[in-house]
Each structure stands twice: as C-alpha cells, then as structure tokens.
Short mmCIF file of C-alpha atoms in Angstrom, two decimals:
data_model
loop_
_atom_site.label_atom_id
_atom_site.label_comp_id
_atom_site.label_asym_id
_atom_site.label_seq_id
_atom_site.Cartn_x
_atom_site.Cartn_y
_atom_site.Cartn_z
CA MET A 1 97.83 106.80 105.11
CA ALA A 2 95.87 109.06 107.84
CA ASP A 3 94.96 112.79 107.60
CA VAL A 4 93.14 115.07 110.45
CA ASP A 5 89.60 116.00 109.43
CA HIS A 6 89.32 119.55 109.28
CA PHE A 7 92.77 120.39 109.73
CA LYS A 8 92.96 123.76 108.12
CA ARG A 9 90.16 124.89 110.91
CA ILE A 10 92.28 124.28 113.49
CA ASN A 11 95.09 126.15 112.34
CA ASP A 12 92.95 129.13 111.08
CA THR A 13 91.08 129.15 114.43
CA TYR A 14 93.90 128.15 116.90
CA GLY A 15 96.95 129.04 115.04
CA HIS A 16 99.93 126.95 113.33
CA PRO A 17 101.59 125.94 116.70
CA ALA A 18 98.36 124.43 117.92
CA GLY A 19 97.91 122.48 114.46
CA ASP A 20 101.47 121.42 115.17
CA GLU A 21 100.74 120.03 118.83
CA VAL A 22 97.48 118.12 117.25
CA LEU A 23 100.05 116.62 114.92
CA ARG A 24 102.42 115.70 117.68
CA GLN A 25 99.63 114.09 119.43
CA MET A 26 98.22 112.05 116.61
CA ALA A 27 101.63 110.55 116.05
CA ARG A 28 102.15 109.59 119.63
CA LEU A 29 98.55 108.14 119.27
CA LEU A 30 99.42 106.18 116.16
CA THR A 31 102.86 105.06 117.44
CA GLN A 32 101.71 103.69 120.60
CA LYS A 33 99.19 101.11 118.42
CA LEU A 34 102.81 99.76 116.01
CA ARG A 35 104.74 97.30 116.68
CA SER A 36 108.84 97.73 116.52
CA ILE A 37 108.92 96.72 112.97
CA ASP A 38 106.47 99.29 111.81
CA LYS A 39 107.28 103.12 110.57
CA ALA A 40 105.29 106.16 111.00
CA VAL A 41 106.12 109.36 109.22
CA ARG A 42 104.78 112.63 108.50
CA TYR A 43 103.97 113.13 104.88
CA GLY A 44 102.99 116.07 103.28
CA GLY A 45 101.12 118.73 105.53
CA GLU A 46 99.20 117.15 108.03
CA GLU A 47 99.20 113.65 106.32
CA LEU A 48 100.91 110.48 108.34
CA LEU A 49 102.24 107.58 106.27
CA VAL A 50 102.54 104.31 108.19
CA VAL A 51 104.23 101.15 106.66
CA LEU A 52 103.35 97.79 108.30
CA PRO A 53 105.54 95.34 107.15
CA GLU A 54 104.48 91.54 106.86
CA THR A 55 100.81 92.83 107.36
CA ASP A 56 98.21 91.99 105.05
CA LEU A 57 95.44 94.27 103.55
CA ALA A 58 92.84 92.94 105.97
CA GLU A 59 94.96 93.59 109.34
CA ALA A 60 96.00 96.97 108.18
CA GLY A 61 92.45 97.99 107.60
CA ASN A 62 92.08 96.62 111.39
CA VAL A 63 95.14 98.47 112.56
CA ALA A 64 93.75 101.56 110.81
CA GLU A 65 90.30 101.09 112.36
CA ARG A 66 92.03 101.05 115.75
CA PHE A 67 93.73 104.43 115.04
CA ARG A 68 90.46 105.84 113.82
CA ARG A 69 88.64 104.89 116.85
CA THR A 70 91.67 106.10 119.15
CA VAL A 71 91.65 109.32 117.46
CA GLU A 72 87.74 109.73 117.86
CA GLU A 73 87.99 109.02 121.49
CA HIS A 74 90.83 111.20 122.23
CA VAL A 75 90.85 114.69 124.01
CA PHE A 76 93.74 116.42 122.44
CA MET A 77 94.62 119.65 124.04
CA VAL A 78 96.20 122.58 122.35
CA ASP A 79 97.33 126.00 123.33
CA PRO A 80 96.04 128.78 121.54
CA GLU A 81 98.18 131.40 119.83
CA ASP A 82 97.22 134.24 122.96
CA ASP A 83 97.61 133.60 126.37
CA GLU A 84 94.74 131.73 127.30
CA PRO A 85 94.22 128.46 128.83
CA PRO A 86 94.66 125.04 126.83
CA ILE A 87 91.74 123.90 124.92
CA PRO A 88 90.49 120.49 124.55
CA LEU A 89 89.24 119.51 121.14
CA ARG A 90 87.66 116.28 119.81
CA LEU A 91 89.14 115.31 116.18
CA THR A 92 88.73 112.61 113.86
CA ALA A 93 90.71 110.97 111.16
CA SER A 94 90.28 109.73 108.06
CA VAL A 95 92.51 106.59 106.53
CA GLY A 96 93.47 105.35 103.62
CA VAL A 97 94.58 101.55 103.27
CA ALA A 98 96.53 99.69 100.02
CA GLY A 99 98.66 96.47 100.40
CA LEU A 100 101.67 95.47 98.71
CA PRO A 101 100.77 93.16 96.84
CA GLU A 102 97.15 93.18 96.62
CA ASN A 103 97.00 96.89 95.43
CA ALA A 104 100.07 97.51 93.70
CA ASP A 105 103.40 96.18 92.63
CA SER A 106 105.63 99.14 93.26
CA LEU A 107 105.95 101.68 96.39
CA GLU A 108 105.05 104.46 94.49
CA ARG A 109 101.80 102.80 93.42
CA LEU A 110 101.21 101.43 96.61
CA VAL A 111 101.42 105.31 98.27
CA GLU A 112 99.32 106.59 95.11
CA LEU A 113 96.47 103.96 96.03
CA ALA A 114 96.66 104.68 99.88
CA ASP A 115 96.63 108.20 99.15
CA ARG A 116 93.68 108.10 96.65
CA ALA A 117 91.65 106.13 99.26
CA LEU A 118 92.36 108.22 101.90
CA TYR A 119 90.56 110.84 99.49
CA ASP A 120 87.72 108.54 99.05
CA ALA A 121 87.39 108.13 102.87
CA LYS A 122 86.85 112.03 103.12
CA ASN A 123 84.85 112.28 100.19
CA ARG A 124 82.34 109.34 101.94
CA GLY A 125 82.38 111.79 105.12
CA ARG A 126 85.14 111.58 107.17
CA ASN A 127 86.01 109.84 110.15
CA ARG A 128 86.56 106.57 108.32
CA VAL A 129 88.99 103.91 106.87
CA VAL A 130 88.68 103.34 102.99
CA ALA A 131 90.82 100.45 101.49
CA ALA A 132 91.87 100.49 98.01
CA ALA A 133 90.20 97.90 95.69
CA VAL A 134 92.04 94.80 95.32
CA ARG A 135 93.65 94.72 91.68
CA ALA A 136 93.22 91.83 89.34
CA VAL A 137 95.77 89.70 88.76
CA GLY A 138 95.99 86.91 86.12
CA PRO A 139 96.08 86.55 82.63
CA SER A 140 92.97 88.94 81.93
CA ALA A 141 94.63 91.45 84.17
#
C-alpha cells in the first residue's frame, strides 16, 4: 500500500484538481513498474493498493523501494486552480508491504497489515518502505 506524503498540503495549496493530477501521475509511475499480472488500484483517498501475485515478501519490498525511489526522483507537474502556469512539485511516498502467507492468512488481514506498515513508514519519517513483521507459524504461534 502506497501513500503520497503530505498529500493534504497539495490539495490545500494547489486545489483538489492538482491533487487528482498528482494521483494520476503517481498511478502511471506505479503501473510502469508492474508486470502484466500485477494489479494496482486507488484505495481510499490518496492510497494506492498493489497486488503482486507470485511474489514473496522480499521481492515485494524491492518493487516497493523501486517505486518509492521513482516517485522521489520524478517531477510532478500540476496546474493550480487559477490561470497560472503549471507548477513542478517534488514529492515522496511512503509504502507498507505485507505478504501472503508470510504475514497474513487472509486477504483482509493482508490489507490490514499493509496499511499498518504504511502508517509505520509515515511515523518513522515518511519517504520509506516498511514491511510488516513476519508472523510466527507452528505449534507455539
């Protein structure tokens, strides 16, 4: 699960159409990094949810880090609400990663853990990838 850092500031400063444009550009950047079997969707306000079938937690973390770095290096062009010229913005993203079966045993739990890891990334200072802790399995779990 990925989220634009300080997204509210974009909407408040440049308007909601500019925020929507940032999300469209972010989605394009993300889908360029995905395989044809992967799926990316808008989830909630400014969060993007990505499903990477046949991908273990470590590789999902690598995909997330490549995406995070791409966002950090990209110049987002947005049109303010008035008739000013487009404005270049440098943005960052926070990403939470969780895996099935490494972390969760259901899709609902998987999304919950990815969301929790995303907020952990934000609480640790943003512009980072955080993976959910691998759950213990076996008789003592």
